């Protein structure tokens, strides 16, 4: 496809995308595409429904997105709600909202601080979760880090696996004690410097049937940038406050933070807290506080701390 033929489009009200190939798509209203969609950049501040596959260099959702087919993107960021009925493949996957994948999820780096639900397998070089997750298949990554959240997965496999009840998230540091919650919040960031006015530019506004080309200033661009920024900030803040609220609730009833449940966890170096598993197998294994494990098989070393329950320990 000739890149020069790709169009730029902004949807402010209700509209339909005709055709497949676009350069930039920005949505502040309600939009649908009946078939496949291929764009360099897609920013969603409203809602988008794609009836086929979606391919983009950047897919940023601060509103809601539903894709009936597969999603392929270099950068995929969700601060609102995104559902893929097929598979998702990305280089960088960031979730601060609600992300559902009814197929498999594959990425080089996965970072989720919101809610992540995947029906199939998850594969990555690095996997970090500080929210909730539910994975119907196998979670495989060279490095797996799960902090402060809760999750369910059939199997976890990797070189280094860490599941902790406390840690750092989005610049806040929180740790749940047996009585309450301690949260350190740094000084607020200084306001950003004012941006110079943007020169007028020509944009296309479409309602699905008619298109109008108009010259405007940078106002609409600013609207989308602000929608994206506010959406992402609210997604992060909502998850942070939600976690603090949950942990306060847990503290009042005398429990620790959320628990991770898995049938099998296998890796080279394994450190676990607040984890329930049938089998844990690794070279160097540490079973920390709040763990309930039926069987541990280890090659080099095993450490079981107070507050952990391991029924069977076997050196292999």
mmCIF file of C-alpha atoms in Angstrom:
data_model
loop_
_atom_site.group_PDB
_atom_site.id
_atom_site.type_symbol
_atom_site.label_atom_id
_atom_site.label_comp_id
_atom_site.label_asym_id
_atom_site.label_seq_id
_atom_site.Cartn_x
_atom_site.Cartn_y
_atom_site.Cartn_z
ATOM 1 C CA UNK A 1 0.000 0.000 0.000
ATOM 2 C CA UNK A 2 1.332 3.430 -0.940
ATOM 3 C CA UNK A 3 1.810 5.405 2.278
ATOM 4 C CA UNK A 4 0.905 8.638 0.429
ATOM 5 C CA UNK A 5 -2.640 7.358 -0.023
ATOM 6 C CA UNK A 6 -3.247 6.947 3.690
ATOM 7 C CA UNK A 7 -5.740 9.460 5.068
ATOM 8 C CA UNK A 8 -6.015 11.364 8.336
ATOM 9 C CA UNK A 9 -9.435 11.399 9.947
ATOM 10 C CA UNK A 10 -10.999 12.788 13.115
ATOM 11 C CA UNK A 11 -14.393 11.562 14.331
ATOM 12 C CA UNK A 12 -16.134 14.013 16.663
ATOM 13 C CA UNK A 13 -19.698 12.691 16.587
ATOM 14 C CA UNK A 14 -21.000 9.400 15.234
ATOM 15 C CA UNK A 15 -19.312 8.028 12.152
ATOM 16 C CA UNK A 16 -18.124 5.070 10.124
ATOM 17 C CA UNK A 17 -14.671 4.478 8.679
ATOM 18 C CA UNK A 18 -14.796 3.634 4.985
ATOM 19 C CA UNK A 19 -11.769 1.814 3.649
ATOM 20 C CA UNK A 20 -8.893 0.034 5.345
ATOM 21 C CA UNK A 21 -5.752 2.174 5.265
ATOM 22 C CA UNK A 22 -5.248 5.357 7.285
ATOM 23 C CA UNK A 23 -2.357 7.373 8.604
ATOM 24 C CA UNK A 24 -3.887 8.805 11.790
ATOM 25 C CA UNK A 25 -7.314 8.121 13.285
ATOM 26 C CA UNK A 26 -8.539 10.170 16.242
ATOM 27 C CA UNK A 27 -11.912 9.439 17.792
ATOM 28 C CA UNK A 28 -13.729 11.598 20.323
ATOM 29 C CA UNK A 29 -17.190 10.267 19.483
ATOM 30 C CA UNK A 30 -18.589 6.913 18.402
ATOM 31 C CA UNK A 31 -17.075 5.152 15.406
ATOM 32 C CA UNK A 32 -17.186 1.786 13.676
ATOM 33 C CA UNK A 33 -15.309 0.012 10.916
ATOM 34 C CA UNK A 34 -17.095 -2.950 9.357
ATOM 35 C CA UNK A 35 -13.960 -4.701 8.102
ATOM 36 C CA UNK A 36 -10.203 -4.653 8.673
ATOM 37 C CA UNK A 37 -8.426 -1.495 9.768
ATOM 38 C CA UNK A 38 -4.765 -0.594 9.156
ATOM 39 C CA UNK A 39 -3.351 2.687 10.485
ATOM 40 C CA UNK A 40 -0.096 4.164 11.647
ATOM 41 C CA UNK A 41 -1.670 5.738 14.722
ATOM 42 C CA UNK A 42 -5.058 5.312 16.400
ATOM 43 C CA UNK A 43 -6.135 7.403 19.398
ATOM 44 C CA UNK A 44 -9.487 6.624 20.989
ATOM 45 C CA UNK A 45 -11.074 9.086 23.382
ATOM 46 C CA UNK A 46 -14.586 7.869 22.580
ATOM 47 C CA UNK A 47 -15.539 4.423 21.282
ATOM 48 C CA UNK A 48 -14.406 2.311 18.332
ATOM 49 C CA UNK A 49 -15.727 -1.009 17.050
ATOM 50 C CA UNK A 50 -13.771 -2.883 14.373
ATOM 51 C CA UNK A 51 -15.512 -5.718 12.549
ATOM 52 C CA UNK A 52 -12.279 -7.373 11.378
ATOM 53 C CA UNK A 53 -8.584 -7.259 12.246
ATOM 54 C CA UNK A 54 -6.832 -4.144 13.504
ATOM 55 C CA UNK A 55 -3.207 -3.331 12.685
ATOM 56 C CA UNK A 56 -1.439 -0.191 13.900
ATOM 57 C CA UNK A 57 1.959 1.120 14.847
ATOM 58 C CA UNK A 58 0.358 2.834 17.859
ATOM 59 C CA UNK A 59 -2.997 1.985 19.406
ATOM 60 C CA UNK A 60 -3.926 4.167 22.376
ATOM 61 C CA UNK A 61 -7.293 3.735 24.075
ATOM 62 C CA UNK A 62 -8.551 6.204 26.673
ATOM 63 C CA UNK A 63 -12.183 5.345 25.903
ATOM 64 C CA UNK A 64 -13.488 1.978 24.707
ATOM 65 C CA UNK A 65 -12.418 -0.300 21.865
ATOM 66 C CA UNK A 66 -13.828 -3.590 20.590
ATOM 67 C CA UNK A 67 -12.083 -5.593 17.866
ATOM 68 C CA UNK A 68 -13.825 -8.664 16.477
ATOM 69 C CA UNK A 69 -10.615 -10.045 14.957
ATOM 70 C CA UNK A 70 -6.925 -9.873 15.874
ATOM 71 C CA UNK A 71 -4.888 -6.871 17.021
ATOM 72 C CA UNK A 72 -1.300 -6.284 15.926
ATOM 73 C CA UNK A 73 0.571 -3.191 17.116
ATOM 74 C CA UNK A 74 4.053 -2.015 17.932
ATOM 75 C CA UNK A 75 2.749 -0.035 20.927
ATOM 76 C CA UNK A 76 -0.590 -0.819 22.555
ATOM 77 C CA UNK A 77 -1.690 1.326 25.512
ATOM 78 C CA UNK A 78 -5.029 0.948 27.263
ATOM 79 C CA UNK A 79 -6.239 3.414 29.881
ATOM 80 C CA UNK A 80 -9.910 2.741 29.243
ATOM 81 C CA UNK A 81 -11.503 -0.514 28.085
ATOM 82 C CA UNK A 82 -10.331 -2.709 25.216
ATOM 83 C CA UNK A 83 -11.626 -6.107 24.086
ATOM 84 C CA UNK A 84 -10.057 -8.279 21.387
ATOM 85 C CA UNK A 85 -12.091 -11.298 20.334
ATOM 86 C CA UNK A 86 -9.031 -12.741 18.583
ATOM 87 C CA UNK A 87 -5.309 -12.716 19.355
ATOM 88 C CA UNK A 88 -3.141 -9.756 20.342
ATOM 89 C CA UNK A 89 0.457 -9.316 19.208
ATOM 90 C CA UNK A 90 2.443 -6.252 20.258
ATOM 91 C CA UNK A 91 5.990 -5.142 20.854
ATOM 92 C CA UNK A 92 5.100 -3.084 23.927
ATOM 93 C CA UNK A 93 1.828 -3.742 25.765
ATOM 94 C CA UNK A 94 0.719 -1.320 28.505
ATOM 95 C CA UNK A 95 -2.546 -1.617 30.414
ATOM 96 C CA UNK A 96 -3.787 0.809 33.067
ATOM 97 C CA UNK A 97 -7.468 0.091 32.482
ATOM 98 C CA UNK A 98 -9.399 -3.027 31.497
ATOM 99 C CA UNK A 99 -8.039 -5.331 28.788
ATOM 100 C CA UNK A 100 -9.672 -8.555 27.625
ATOM 101 C CA UNK A 101 -8.183 -10.928 25.045
ATOM 102 C CA UNK A 102 -10.259 -13.910 23.988
ATOM 103 C CA UNK A 103 -7.292 -15.510 22.210
ATOM 104 C CA UNK A 104 -3.572 -15.370 22.988
ATOM 105 C CA UNK A 105 -1.415 -12.404 24.008
ATOM 106 C CA UNK A 106 2.176 -12.137 22.771
ATOM 107 C CA UNK A 107 4.504 -9.183 23.334
ATOM 108 C CA UNK A 108 8.105 -8.369 24.093
ATOM 109 C CA UNK A 109 7.136 -6.427 27.218
ATOM 110 C CA UNK A 110 3.832 -6.605 29.078
ATOM 111 C CA UNK A 111 3.026 -4.190 31.889
ATOM 112 C CA UNK A 112 -0.437 -4.227 33.464
ATOM 113 C CA UNK A 113 -1.647 -2.163 36.388
ATOM 114 C CA UNK A 114 -5.322 -2.613 35.635
ATOM 115 C CA UNK A 115 -7.425 -5.677 34.928
ATOM 116 C CA UNK A 116 -6.110 -8.178 32.384
ATOM 117 C CA UNK A 117 -8.090 -11.203 31.217
ATOM 118 C CA UNK A 118 -6.679 -13.583 28.592
ATOM 119 C CA UNK A 119 -8.465 -16.777 27.563
ATOM 120 C CA UNK A 120 -5.386 -18.410 26.022
ATOM 121 C CA UNK A 121 -1.624 -18.305 26.568
ATOM 122 C CA UNK A 122 0.505 -15.261 27.362
ATOM 123 C CA UNK A 123 4.073 -15.049 26.037
ATOM 124 C CA UNK A 124 6.572 -12.250 26.680
ATOM 125 C CA UNK A 125 10.181 -11.479 27.422
ATOM 126 C CA UNK A 126 9.105 -9.439 30.462
ATOM 127 C CA UNK A 127 5.774 -9.657 32.288
ATOM 128 C CA UNK A 128 4.868 -7.208 35.072
ATOM 129 C CA UNK A 129 1.486 -7.105 36.801
ATOM 130 C CA UNK A 130 0.441 -4.760 39.589
ATOM 131 C CA UNK A 131 -3.282 -5.258 39.183
ATOM 132 C CA UNK A 132 -5.619 -8.194 38.587
ATOM 133 C CA UNK A 133 -5.121 -10.830 35.937
ATOM 134 C CA UNK A 134 -6.784 -14.033 34.806
ATOM 135 C CA UNK A 135 -4.981 -16.225 32.269
ATOM 136 C CA UNK A 136 -6.682 -19.344 30.982
ATOM 137 C CA UNK A 137 -3.510 -20.954 29.644
ATOM 138 C CA UNK A 138 0.234 -20.745 30.199
ATOM 139 C CA UNK A 139 2.121 -17.604 31.219
ATOM 140 C CA UNK A 140 5.639 -17.809 29.787
ATOM 141 C CA UNK A 141 8.272 -15.087 30.132
ATOM 142 C CA UNK A 142 11.977 -14.792 30.796
ATOM 143 C CA UNK A 143 11.164 -12.474 33.695
ATOM 144 C CA UNK A 144 7.873 -12.558 35.616
ATOM 145 C CA UNK A 145 7.108 -9.978 38.320
ATOM 146 C CA UNK A 146 3.766 -9.794 40.085
ATOM 147 C CA UNK A 147 3.324 -7.195 42.826
ATOM 148 C CA UNK A 148 0.460 -6.068 45.033
ATOM 149 C CA UNK A 149 -2.206 -7.693 42.910
ATOM 150 C CA UNK A 150 -4.051 -10.943 42.511
ATOM 151 C CA UNK A 151 -4.379 -13.394 39.693
ATOM 152 C CA UNK A 152 -5.266 -16.825 38.397
ATOM 153 C CA UNK A 153 -3.270 -18.771 35.825
ATOM 154 C CA UNK A 154 -2.902 -22.408 34.874
ATOM 155 C CA UNK A 155 0.909 -22.440 34.670
ATOM 156 C CA UNK A 156 3.780 -19.981 35.030
ATOM 157 C CA UNK A 157 7.112 -20.675 33.356
ATOM 158 C CA UNK A 158 10.213 -18.494 33.219
ATOM 159 C CA UNK A 159 13.826 -17.992 34.180
ATOM 160 C CA UNK A 160 13.153 -15.609 37.071
ATOM 161 C CA UNK A 161 9.758 -15.502 38.781
ATOM 162 C CA UNK A 162 8.859 -13.084 41.594
ATOM 163 C CA UNK A 163 5.475 -12.778 43.264
ATOM 164 C CA UNK A 164 5.439 -10.227 46.087
ATOM 165 C CA UNK A 165 2.804 -8.772 48.387
ATOM 166 C CA UNK A 166 4.472 -5.342 48.378
ATOM 167 C CA UNK A 167 6.512 -3.259 45.996
ATOM 168 C CA UNK A 168 6.765 -0.052 43.987
ATOM 169 C CA UNK A 169 4.019 1.073 41.678
ATOM 170 C CA UNK A 170 3.673 4.326 39.676
ATOM 171 C CA UNK A 171 5.925 6.323 41.971
ATOM 172 C CA UNK A 172 4.046 5.322 45.139
ATOM 173 C CA UNK A 173 5.505 2.922 47.634
ATOM 174 C CA UNK A 174 3.020 0.852 49.579
ATOM 175 C CA UNK A 175 3.297 -2.021 52.007
ATOM 176 C CA UNK A 176 0.521 -3.825 53.816
ATOM 177 C CA UNK A 177 1.106 -4.565 57.460
ATOM 178 C CA UNK A 178 -1.023 -6.643 59.795
ATOM 179 C CA UNK A 179 -2.805 -3.555 61.116
ATOM 180 C CA UNK A 180 -2.952 -1.021 58.307
ATOM 181 C CA UNK A 181 -1.500 0.372 55.133
ATOM 182 C CA UNK A 182 1.485 2.683 54.807
ATOM 183 C CA UNK A 183 1.756 4.716 51.631
ATOM 184 C CA UNK A 184 4.515 7.204 50.854
ATOM 185 C CA UNK A 185 3.621 9.818 48.284
ATOM 186 C CA UNK A 186 6.311 12.098 46.918
ATOM 187 C CA UNK A 187 5.984 15.762 46.184
ATOM 188 C CA UNK A 188 3.675 16.632 43.317
ATOM 189 C CA UNK A 189 5.365 17.205 40.009
ATOM 190 C CA UNK A 190 5.682 20.845 38.878
ATOM 191 C CA UNK A 191 3.175 21.950 36.244
ATOM 192 C CA UNK A 192 4.368 21.557 32.664
ATOM 193 C CA UNK A 193 5.538 24.703 30.858
ATOM 194 C CA UNK A 194 2.973 26.330 28.567
ATOM 195 C CA UNK A 195 3.026 25.048 25.031
ATOM 196 C CA UNK A 196 3.411 27.485 22.135
ATOM 197 C CA UNK A 197 0.329 27.858 19.934
ATOM 198 C CA UNK A 198 0.167 25.440 17.052
ATOM 199 C CA UNK A 199 -0.132 26.743 13.490
ATOM 200 C CA UNK A 200 -3.414 26.180 11.667
ATOM 201 C CA UNK A 201 -3.695 22.852 9.941
ATOM 202 C CA UNK A 202 -6.148 21.118 7.649
ATOM 203 C CA UNK A 203 -8.119 18.193 9.060
ATOM 204 C CA UNK A 204 -10.904 15.974 7.796
ATOM 205 C CA UNK A 205 -14.068 15.442 9.854
ATOM 206 C CA UNK A 206 -16.306 12.557 8.813
ATOM 207 C CA UNK A 207 -19.675 11.243 9.917
ATOM 208 C CA UNK A 208 -19.411 8.129 7.749
ATOM 209 C CA UNK A 209 -21.325 9.604 4.812
ATOM 210 C CA UNK A 210 -19.802 13.048 4.311
ATOM 211 C CA UNK A 211 -16.335 14.444 4.809
ATOM 212 C CA UNK A 212 -15.475 18.108 5.371
ATOM 213 C CA UNK A 213 -11.986 19.592 5.137
ATOM 214 C CA UNK A 214 -11.492 22.620 7.382
ATOM 215 C CA UNK A 215 -8.585 24.709 8.583
ATOM 216 C CA UNK A 216 -8.413 24.977 12.369
ATOM 217 C CA UNK A 217 -5.837 25.793 14.968
ATOM 218 C CA UNK A 218 -4.327 23.299 17.319
ATOM 219 C CA UNK A 219 -7.473 23.103 19.450
ATOM 220 C CA UNK A 220 -8.606 19.667 18.337
ATOM 221 C CA UNK A 221 -5.078 18.325 18.567
ATOM 222 C CA UNK A 222 -4.945 19.627 22.129
ATOM 223 C CA UNK A 223 -8.287 18.003 22.888
ATOM 224 C CA UNK A 224 -7.030 14.571 21.864
ATOM 225 C CA UNK A 225 -3.727 14.988 23.657
ATOM 226 C CA UNK A 226 -5.597 16.034 26.793
ATOM 227 C CA UNK A 227 -8.065 13.152 26.490
ATOM 228 C CA UNK A 228 -5.220 10.695 26.189
ATOM 229 C CA UNK A 229 -3.244 12.225 29.053
ATOM 230 C CA UNK A 230 -6.227 12.482 31.390
ATOM 231 C CA UNK A 231 -7.427 9.012 30.443
ATOM 232 C CA UNK A 232 -4.084 7.432 31.188
ATOM 233 C CA UNK A 233 -3.635 9.408 34.415
ATOM 234 C CA UNK A 234 -7.120 8.484 35.604
ATOM 235 C CA UNK A 235 -6.527 4.867 34.697
ATOM 236 C CA UNK A 236 -3.358 4.802 36.754
ATOM 237 C CA UNK A 237 -4.867 6.759 39.633
ATOM 238 C CA UNK A 238 -7.977 4.603 39.679
ATOM 239 C CA UNK A 239 -5.959 1.427 39.894
ATOM 240 C CA UNK A 240 -3.667 2.893 42.557
ATOM 241 C CA UNK A 241 -6.544 4.087 44.705
ATOM 242 C CA UNK A 242 -8.396 0.844 44.107
ATOM 243 C CA UNK A 243 -5.419 -1.139 45.327
ATOM 244 C CA UNK A 244 -5.040 1.045 48.414
ATOM 245 C CA UNK A 245 -8.753 0.688 49.123
ATOM 246 C CA UNK A 246 -8.642 -3.073 48.717
ATOM 247 C CA UNK A 247 -5.623 -3.363 50.929
ATOM 248 C CA UNK A 248 -7.215 -1.204 53.621
ATOM 249 C CA UNK A 249 -10.191 -3.554 53.486
ATOM 250 C CA UNK A 250 -7.952 -6.598 53.742
ATOM 251 C CA UNK A 251 -6.146 -5.018 56.686
ATOM 252 C CA UNK A 252 -9.377 -4.488 58.599
ATOM 253 C CA UNK A 253 -10.359 -8.138 58.213
ATOM 254 C CA UNK A 254 -6.857 -9.323 59.091
ATOM 255 C CA UNK A 255 -5.688 -10.585 55.690
ATOM 256 C CA UNK A 256 -2.773 -9.806 53.439
ATOM 257 C CA UNK A 257 -2.888 -8.462 49.904
ATOM 258 C CA UNK A 258 -4.352 -10.381 46.976
ATOM 259 C CA UNK A 259 -3.341 -13.950 46.234
ATOM 260 C CA UNK A 260 -1.978 -15.530 43.065
ATOM 261 C CA UNK A 261 -3.320 -18.996 42.235
ATOM 262 C CA UNK A 262 -1.572 -21.371 39.820
ATOM 263 C CA UNK A 263 -1.468 -25.095 39.205
ATOM 264 C CA UNK A 264 2.259 -25.185 38.340
ATOM 265 C CA UNK A 265 5.095 -22.669 38.696
ATOM 266 C CA UNK A 266 8.412 -23.607 37.110
ATOM 267 C CA UNK A 267 11.591 -21.557 36.717
ATOM 268 C CA UNK A 268 15.266 -21.200 37.548
ATOM 269 C CA UNK A 269 14.950 -18.646 40.373
ATOM 270 C CA UNK A 270 11.606 -18.452 42.152
ATOM 271 C CA UNK A 271 10.501 -16.142 44.970
ATOM 272 C CA UNK A 272 6.878 -16.373 46.105
ATOM 273 C CA UNK A 273 4.610 -14.578 48.562
ATOM 274 C CA UNK A 274 0.830 -14.946 48.920
ATOM 275 C CA UNK A 275 0.742 -17.760 46.376
ATOM 276 C CA UNK A 276 -1.303 -20.948 46.187
ATOM 277 C CA UNK A 277 0.081 -23.672 43.916
ATOM 278 C CA UNK A 278 -0.043 -27.422 43.481
ATOM 279 C CA UNK A 279 3.541 -27.707 42.197
ATOM 280 C CA UNK A 280 6.552 -25.388 42.388
ATOM 281 C CA UNK A 281 9.684 -26.559 40.589
ATOM 282 C CA UNK A 282 13.002 -24.705 40.243
ATOM 283 C CA UNK A 283 16.719 -24.461 40.908
ATOM 284 C CA UNK A 284 16.637 -21.854 43.687
ATOM 285 C CA UNK A 285 13.269 -21.572 45.404
ATOM 286 C CA UNK A 286 12.055 -19.283 48.203
ATOM 287 C CA UNK A 287 8.560 -19.811 49.595
ATOM 288 C CA UNK A 288 7.573 -16.695 51.509
ATOM 289 C CA UNK A 289 4.810 -15.602 53.837
ATOM 290 C CA UNK A 290 1.225 -16.362 52.885
ATOM 291 C CA UNK A 291 2.061 -19.266 50.535
ATOM 292 C CA UNK A 292 0.262 -22.596 50.390
ATOM 293 C CA UNK A 293 2.077 -25.137 48.199
ATOM 294 C CA UNK A 294 1.419 -28.856 47.934
ATOM 295 C CA UNK A 295 4.778 -29.901 46.446
ATOM 296 C CA UNK A 296 8.126 -28.169 45.959
ATOM 297 C CA UNK A 297 10.838 -29.746 43.811
ATOM 298 C CA UNK A 298 14.207 -27.974 43.854
ATOM 299 C CA UNK A 299 17.695 -28.630 42.464
ATOM 300 C CA UNK A 300 20.025 -26.329 44.415
ATOM 301 C CA UNK A 301 18.346 -24.583 47.346
ATOM 302 C CA UNK A 302 15.002 -24.218 49.122
ATOM 303 C CA UNK A 303 14.032 -21.659 51.756
ATOM 304 C CA UNK A 304 10.644 -21.728 53.455
ATOM 305 C CA UNK A 305 9.914 -18.752 55.699
ATOM 306 C CA UNK A 306 7.584 -18.540 58.677
ATOM 307 C CA UNK A 307 3.980 -18.169 57.637
ATOM 308 C CA UNK A 308 4.340 -20.481 54.630
ATOM 309 C CA UNK A 309 2.839 -23.954 54.289
ATOM 310 C CA UNK A 310 4.589 -26.577 52.135
ATOM 311 C CA UNK A 311 3.327 -30.161 52.340
ATOM 312 C CA UNK A 312 6.057 -31.987 50.384
ATOM 313 C CA UNK A 313 9.685 -30.959 49.730
ATOM 314 C CA UNK A 314 11.844 -32.930 47.306
ATOM 315 C CA UNK A 315 15.385 -32.302 46.079
ATOM 316 C CA UNK A 316 15.816 -33.501 42.506
#
